[in-house]
Coordinates of C-alpha atoms and ligand atoms in Angstrom, one line a residue:
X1 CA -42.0 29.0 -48.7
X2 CA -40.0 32.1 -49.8
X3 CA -37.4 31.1 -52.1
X4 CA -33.8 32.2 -50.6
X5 CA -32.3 34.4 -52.7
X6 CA -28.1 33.4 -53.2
X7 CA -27.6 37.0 -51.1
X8 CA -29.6 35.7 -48.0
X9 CA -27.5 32.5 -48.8
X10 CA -24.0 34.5 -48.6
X11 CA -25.3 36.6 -45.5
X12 CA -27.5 33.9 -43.6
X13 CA -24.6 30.7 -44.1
X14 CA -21.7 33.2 -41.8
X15 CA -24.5 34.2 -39.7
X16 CA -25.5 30.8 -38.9
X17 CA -21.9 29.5 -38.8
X18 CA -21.2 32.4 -36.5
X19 CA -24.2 31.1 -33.8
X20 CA -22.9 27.3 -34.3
X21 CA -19.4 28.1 -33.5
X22 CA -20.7 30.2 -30.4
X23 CA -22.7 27.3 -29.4
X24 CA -19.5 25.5 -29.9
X25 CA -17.7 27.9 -27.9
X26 CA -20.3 28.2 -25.3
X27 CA -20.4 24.2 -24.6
X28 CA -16.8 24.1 -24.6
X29 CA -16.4 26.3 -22.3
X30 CA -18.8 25.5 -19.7
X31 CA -17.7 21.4 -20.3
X32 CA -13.7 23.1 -19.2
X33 CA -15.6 25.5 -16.7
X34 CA -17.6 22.2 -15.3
X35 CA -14.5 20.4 -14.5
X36 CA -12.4 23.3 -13.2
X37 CA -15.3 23.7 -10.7
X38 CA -15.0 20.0 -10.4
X39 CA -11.6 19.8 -9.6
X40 CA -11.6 22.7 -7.4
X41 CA -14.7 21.2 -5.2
X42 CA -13.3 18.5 -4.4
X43 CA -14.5 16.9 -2.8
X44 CA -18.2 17.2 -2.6
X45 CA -19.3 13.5 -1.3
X46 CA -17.2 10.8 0.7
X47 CA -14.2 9.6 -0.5
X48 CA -13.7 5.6 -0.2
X49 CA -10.3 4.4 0.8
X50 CA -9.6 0.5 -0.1
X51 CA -7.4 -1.0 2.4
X52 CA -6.3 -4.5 0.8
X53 CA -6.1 -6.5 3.8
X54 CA -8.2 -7.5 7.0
X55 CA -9.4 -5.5 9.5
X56 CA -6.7 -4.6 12.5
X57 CA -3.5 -5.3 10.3
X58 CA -1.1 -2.9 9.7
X59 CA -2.5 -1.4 6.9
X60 CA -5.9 -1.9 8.2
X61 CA -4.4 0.4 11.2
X62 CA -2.5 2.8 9.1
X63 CA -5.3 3.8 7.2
X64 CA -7.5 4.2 10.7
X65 CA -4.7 6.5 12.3
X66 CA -5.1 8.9 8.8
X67 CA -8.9 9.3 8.5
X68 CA -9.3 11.4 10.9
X69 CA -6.8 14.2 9.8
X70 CA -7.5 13.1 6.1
X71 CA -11.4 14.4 7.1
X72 CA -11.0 17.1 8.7
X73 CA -8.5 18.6 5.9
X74 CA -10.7 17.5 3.0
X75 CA -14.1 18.2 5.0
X76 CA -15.3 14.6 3.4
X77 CA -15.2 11.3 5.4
X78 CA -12.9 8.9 4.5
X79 CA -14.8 5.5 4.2
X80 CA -12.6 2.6 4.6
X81 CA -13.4 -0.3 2.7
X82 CA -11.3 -3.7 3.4
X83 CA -11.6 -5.3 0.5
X84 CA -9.3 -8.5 1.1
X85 CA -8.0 -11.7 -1.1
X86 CA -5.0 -12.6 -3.1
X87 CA -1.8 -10.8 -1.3
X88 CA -3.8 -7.5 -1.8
X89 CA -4.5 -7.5 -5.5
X90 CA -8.2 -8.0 -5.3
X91 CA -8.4 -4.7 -3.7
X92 CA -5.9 -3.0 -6.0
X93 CA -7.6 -4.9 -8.9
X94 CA -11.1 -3.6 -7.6
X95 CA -9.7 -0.1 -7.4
X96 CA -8.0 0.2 -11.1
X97 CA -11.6 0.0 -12.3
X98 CA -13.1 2.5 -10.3
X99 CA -12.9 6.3 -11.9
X100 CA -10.4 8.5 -12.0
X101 CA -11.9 11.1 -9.8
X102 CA -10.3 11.1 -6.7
X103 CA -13.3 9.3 -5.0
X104 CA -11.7 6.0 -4.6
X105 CA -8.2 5.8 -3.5
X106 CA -5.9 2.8 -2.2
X107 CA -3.8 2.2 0.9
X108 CA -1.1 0.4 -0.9
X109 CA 1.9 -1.9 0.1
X110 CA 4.9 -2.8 -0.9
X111 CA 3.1 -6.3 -1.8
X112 CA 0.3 -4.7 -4.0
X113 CA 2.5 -2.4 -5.7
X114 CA 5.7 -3.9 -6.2
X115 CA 6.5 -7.4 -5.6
X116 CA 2.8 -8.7 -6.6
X117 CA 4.3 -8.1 -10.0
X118 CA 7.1 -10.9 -9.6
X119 CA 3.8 -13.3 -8.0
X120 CA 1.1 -12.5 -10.2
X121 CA 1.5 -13.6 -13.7
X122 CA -2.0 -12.4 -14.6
X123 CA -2.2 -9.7 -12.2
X124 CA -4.8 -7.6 -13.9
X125 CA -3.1 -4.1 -13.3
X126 CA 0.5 -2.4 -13.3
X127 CA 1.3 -0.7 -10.4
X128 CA 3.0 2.0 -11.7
X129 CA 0.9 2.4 -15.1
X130 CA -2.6 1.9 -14.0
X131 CA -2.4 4.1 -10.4
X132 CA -1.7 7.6 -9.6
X133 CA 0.6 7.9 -6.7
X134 CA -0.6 10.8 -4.4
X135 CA 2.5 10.3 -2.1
X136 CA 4.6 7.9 0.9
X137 CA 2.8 7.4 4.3
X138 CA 4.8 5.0 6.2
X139 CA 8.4 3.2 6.3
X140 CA 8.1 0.2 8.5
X141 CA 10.7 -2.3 9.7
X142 CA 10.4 -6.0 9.1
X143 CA 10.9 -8.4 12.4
X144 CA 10.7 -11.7 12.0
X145 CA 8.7 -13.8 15.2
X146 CA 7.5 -17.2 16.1
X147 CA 5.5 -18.4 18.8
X148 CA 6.2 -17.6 22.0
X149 CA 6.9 -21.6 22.7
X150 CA 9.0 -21.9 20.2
X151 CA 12.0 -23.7 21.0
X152 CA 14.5 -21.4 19.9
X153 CA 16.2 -18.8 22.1
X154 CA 17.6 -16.8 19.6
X155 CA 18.1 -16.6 15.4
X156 CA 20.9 -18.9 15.1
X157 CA 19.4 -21.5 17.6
X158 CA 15.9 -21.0 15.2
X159 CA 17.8 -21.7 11.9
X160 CA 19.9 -24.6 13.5
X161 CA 16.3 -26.1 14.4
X162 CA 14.7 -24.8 11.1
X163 CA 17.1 -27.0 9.4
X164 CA 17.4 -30.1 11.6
X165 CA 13.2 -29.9 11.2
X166 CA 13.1 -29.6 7.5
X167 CA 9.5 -29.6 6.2
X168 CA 7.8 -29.6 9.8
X169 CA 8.0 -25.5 10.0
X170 CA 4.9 -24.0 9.2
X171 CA 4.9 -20.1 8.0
X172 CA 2.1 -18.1 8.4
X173 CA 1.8 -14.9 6.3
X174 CA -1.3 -12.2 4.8
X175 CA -1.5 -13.8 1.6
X176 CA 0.7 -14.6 -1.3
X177 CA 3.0 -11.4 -2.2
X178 CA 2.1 -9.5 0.6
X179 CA 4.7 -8.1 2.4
X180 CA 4.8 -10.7 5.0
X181 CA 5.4 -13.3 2.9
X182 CA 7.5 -11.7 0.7
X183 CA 9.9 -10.5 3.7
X184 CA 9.9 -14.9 4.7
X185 CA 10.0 -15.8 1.0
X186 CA 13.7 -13.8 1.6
X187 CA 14.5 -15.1 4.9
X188 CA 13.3 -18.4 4.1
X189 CA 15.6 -18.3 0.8
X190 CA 18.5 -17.0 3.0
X191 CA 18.3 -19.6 5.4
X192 CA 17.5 -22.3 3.1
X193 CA 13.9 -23.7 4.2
X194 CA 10.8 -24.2 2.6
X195 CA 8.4 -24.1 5.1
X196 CA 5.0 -25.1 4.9
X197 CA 2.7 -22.1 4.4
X198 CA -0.5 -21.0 6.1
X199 CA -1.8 -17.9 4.1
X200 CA -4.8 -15.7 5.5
X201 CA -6.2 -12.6 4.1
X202 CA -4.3 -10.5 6.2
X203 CA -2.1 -10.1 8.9
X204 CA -4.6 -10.3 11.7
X205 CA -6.0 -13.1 11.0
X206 CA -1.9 -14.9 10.0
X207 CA -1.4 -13.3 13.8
X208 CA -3.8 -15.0 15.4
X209 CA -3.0 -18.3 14.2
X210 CA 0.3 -17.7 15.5
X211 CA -0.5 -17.0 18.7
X212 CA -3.0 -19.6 19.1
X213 CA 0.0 -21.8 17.9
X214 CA -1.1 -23.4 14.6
X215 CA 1.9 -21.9 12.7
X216 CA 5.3 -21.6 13.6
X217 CA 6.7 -17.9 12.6
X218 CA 6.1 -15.3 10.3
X219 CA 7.7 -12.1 9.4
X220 CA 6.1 -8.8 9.1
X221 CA 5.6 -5.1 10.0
X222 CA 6.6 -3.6 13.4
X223 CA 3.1 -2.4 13.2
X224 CA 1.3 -5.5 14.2
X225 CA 4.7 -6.7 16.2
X226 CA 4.8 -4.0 18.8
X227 CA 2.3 -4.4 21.3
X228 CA 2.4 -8.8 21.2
X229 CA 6.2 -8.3 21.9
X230 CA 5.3 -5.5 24.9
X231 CA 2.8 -8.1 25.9
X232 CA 5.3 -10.8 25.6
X233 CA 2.7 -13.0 23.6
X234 CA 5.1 -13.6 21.1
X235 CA 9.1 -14.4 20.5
X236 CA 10.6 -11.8 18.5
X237 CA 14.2 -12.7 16.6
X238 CA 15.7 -9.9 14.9
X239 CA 14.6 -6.8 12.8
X240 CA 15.3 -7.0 9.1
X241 CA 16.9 -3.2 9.1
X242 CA 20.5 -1.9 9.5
X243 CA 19.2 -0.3 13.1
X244 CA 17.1 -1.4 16.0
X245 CA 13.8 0.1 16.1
X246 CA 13.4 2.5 18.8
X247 CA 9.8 1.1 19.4
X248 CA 11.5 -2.6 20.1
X249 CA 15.5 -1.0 21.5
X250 CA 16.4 -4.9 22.7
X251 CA 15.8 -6.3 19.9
X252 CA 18.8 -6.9 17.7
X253 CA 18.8 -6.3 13.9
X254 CA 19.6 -9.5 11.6
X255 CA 22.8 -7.7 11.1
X256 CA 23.8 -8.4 14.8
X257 CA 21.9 -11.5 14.7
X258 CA 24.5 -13.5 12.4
X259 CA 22.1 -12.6 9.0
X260 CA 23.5 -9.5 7.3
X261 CA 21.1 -10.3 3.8
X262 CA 18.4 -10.1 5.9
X263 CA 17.2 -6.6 5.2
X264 CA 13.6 -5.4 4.3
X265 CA 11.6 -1.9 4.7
X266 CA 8.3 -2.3 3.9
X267 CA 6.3 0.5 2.6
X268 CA 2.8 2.1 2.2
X269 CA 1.4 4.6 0.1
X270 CA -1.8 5.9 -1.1
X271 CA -2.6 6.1 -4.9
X272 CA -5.2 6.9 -7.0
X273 CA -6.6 6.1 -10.0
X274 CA -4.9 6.7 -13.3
X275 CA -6.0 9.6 -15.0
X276 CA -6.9 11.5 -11.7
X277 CA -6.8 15.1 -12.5
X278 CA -3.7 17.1 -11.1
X279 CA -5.2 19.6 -8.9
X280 CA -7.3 16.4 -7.3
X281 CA -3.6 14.3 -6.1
X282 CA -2.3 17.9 -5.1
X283 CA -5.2 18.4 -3.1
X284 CA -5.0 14.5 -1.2
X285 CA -1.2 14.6 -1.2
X286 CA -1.8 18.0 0.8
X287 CA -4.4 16.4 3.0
X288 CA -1.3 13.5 3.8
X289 CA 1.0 15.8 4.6
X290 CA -1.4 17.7 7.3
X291 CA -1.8 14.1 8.5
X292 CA 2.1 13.4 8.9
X293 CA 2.7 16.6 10.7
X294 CA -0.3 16.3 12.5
X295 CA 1.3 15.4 16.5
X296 CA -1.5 12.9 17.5
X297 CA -1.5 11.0 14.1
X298 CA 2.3 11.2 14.1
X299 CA 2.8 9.8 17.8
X300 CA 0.5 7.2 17.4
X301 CA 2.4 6.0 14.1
X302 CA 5.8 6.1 15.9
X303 CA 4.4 4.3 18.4
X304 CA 3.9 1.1 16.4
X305 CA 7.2 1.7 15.4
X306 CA 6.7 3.5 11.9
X307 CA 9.2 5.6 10.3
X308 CA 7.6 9.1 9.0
X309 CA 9.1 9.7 5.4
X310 CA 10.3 13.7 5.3
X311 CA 9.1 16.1 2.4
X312 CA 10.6 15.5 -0.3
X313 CA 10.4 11.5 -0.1
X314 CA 6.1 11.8 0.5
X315 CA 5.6 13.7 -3.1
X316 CA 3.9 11.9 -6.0
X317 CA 7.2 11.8 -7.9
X318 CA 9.1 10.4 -5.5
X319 CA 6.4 7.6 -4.8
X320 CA 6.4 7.2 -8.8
X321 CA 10.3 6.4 -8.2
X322 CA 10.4 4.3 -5.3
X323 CA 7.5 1.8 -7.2
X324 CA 9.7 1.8 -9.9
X325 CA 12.1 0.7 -8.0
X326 CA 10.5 -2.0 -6.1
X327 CA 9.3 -3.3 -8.9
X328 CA 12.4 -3.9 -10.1
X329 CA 13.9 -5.2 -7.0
X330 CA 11.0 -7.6 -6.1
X331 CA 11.4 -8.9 -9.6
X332 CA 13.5 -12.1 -8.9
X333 CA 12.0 -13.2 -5.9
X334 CA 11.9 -16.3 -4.7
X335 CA 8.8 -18.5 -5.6
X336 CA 7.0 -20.8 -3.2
X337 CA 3.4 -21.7 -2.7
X338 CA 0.9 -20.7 -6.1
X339 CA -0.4 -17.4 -7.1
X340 CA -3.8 -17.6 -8.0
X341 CA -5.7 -14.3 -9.6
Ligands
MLT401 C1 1.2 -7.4 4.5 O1 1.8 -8.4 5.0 O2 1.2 -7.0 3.3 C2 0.4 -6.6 5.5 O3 1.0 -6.6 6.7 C3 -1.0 -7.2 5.6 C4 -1.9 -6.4 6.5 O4 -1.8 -5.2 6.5 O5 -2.7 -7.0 7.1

């Protein structure tokens, strides 16, 4: 071995530094280079879009009437995955843990990322910490229904029975702090009942009982409520919102009703994961927005009686705000029936 001379040492040491911080350079560069190409593929496989409640609910429908579009503007298919339990946070829990890529994203709810905070003492993820909003879909109106035998013409004859029948009512609803037991928890707390609950995964399922009559009423989103009350399959009281619904026109708010407090818009909203690049929630938040203005997907959503958020309301920031917000309102609702998670 040729002994290395302290010359070779003060002109080979730069040299070699030189190389390693080009390697350096080189790896850096291409690592930033790989995930600018990254982010401006996306997407290159499937995307899967968790929808945390049962088939044919109303987020279960909401996310079927965007798919297409969402598609067709991202060239990727949208596989929906109902991932059901718990009011929703199973499926929100389930999607926190996935990565932040913009391959799994959530059909969220007023319930899953707002008042399952008040519910869920352990819930395993903060809705406004842990997710990524990419922006608003849907406003809906709250209408509260019971079986079409119920003996009740209209709200004030239901709450005179609700109360002469104390503890005989029994309130279905999609699981504890969805939003259909969270709009009854308020109703129920306005009225002054405590019903007896029968929870299910989603509203479908809570639905069906009612209509095969092994629950009394529930209240939720015009979504599902619009075609049983066209097909008359179901008694429909009042809508929880300072205006009728032009999907349900003889139907008189809880305002008109006799029950002013009565007043709830549900919401839902896709997120993504925490930590989702940028560029990735610009691109899906665009993709939602060729949705909403798409005529078909619109129509159909208007139909069920849907309100259409405008511009400025479907951005991330403003969905950022309005879970804020929720979260805060939701806060002190009232308790019944256990959370489990
Ligand atoms: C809810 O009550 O949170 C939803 O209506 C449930 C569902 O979409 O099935």
């Amino acid at each position: 071995m040729s002994p290395v001379s302290a010359t070779d040492r003060q002109t080979r040491t730069p040299a070699r530094m030189t190389r390693s911080v080009m390697i350096a350079a080189l790896v850096l560069f291409c690592g930033h280079a790989g995930t600018g190409f990254a982010q401006s593929d996306y997407p290159t496989r499937p995307i899967t879009m968790i929808v945390p409640f049962a088939a044919g609910g109303p987020t279960d429908v909401i996310a079927r009437l965007l798919e297409g579009s969402l598609s067709r503007s991202l060239s990727q298919q949208i596989v929906i995955e109902n991932v059901v339990g718990a009011g929703g946070t199973t499926a929100a829990t389930r999607a926190m843990r996935a990565a932040p890529d913009g391959y799994t994203i959530m059909l969220g709810n007023m319930g899953t990322h707002a008042a399952a905070v008040a519910l869920y003492p352990k819930l395993a993820y903060f809705p406004s910490t842990d997710f990524a909003p990419i922006g608003l879909v849907v406003r809906t109106s709250i209408l509260m229904v019971a079986r079409k035998d119920f003996p009740a013409r209209d709200l004030t004859a239901f709450i005179a029975y609700a109360n002469e029948h104390a503890g005989e009512l029994k309130m279905a609803h999609a699981g504890i702090g969805s939003v259909s037991y969270v709009a009854c928890a308020l109703f129920n707390a306005i009225i002054g009942v405590s019903p007896k609950l029968a929870g299910f995964q989603g509203t479908e399922p809570a639905m069906s009982a009612l209509l095969a009559g092994k629950a009394d009423y529930m209240c939720d989103q015009t979504v599902a409520i619009v075609p049983r009350a066209k097909a008359l399959s179901i008694h429909v009281y009042a809508v929880a919102s300072p205006t009728r619904n032009r999907s349900l026109p003889d139907i008189p708010t809880a305002q008109e009703a006799g029950l002013p407090q009565f007043e709830v818009t549900a919401w839902n909203a896709l997120f993504a994961l925490k930590g989702t690049p940028r560029p990735i929630i610009d691109k899906l938040n665009a993709a939602l927005g060729t949705a909403l203005a798409d005529p078909a997907v619109r129509k159909a959503l208007l139909d069920v009686g849907s309100e259409i958020p405008d511009h400025p309301d479907r951005s991330p920031e403003a969905l950022a705000r309005l879970v804020r917000h929720e979260i805060a309102r939701w806060m002190h609702i009232p308790r019944f029936g256990e959370a489990k998670n």
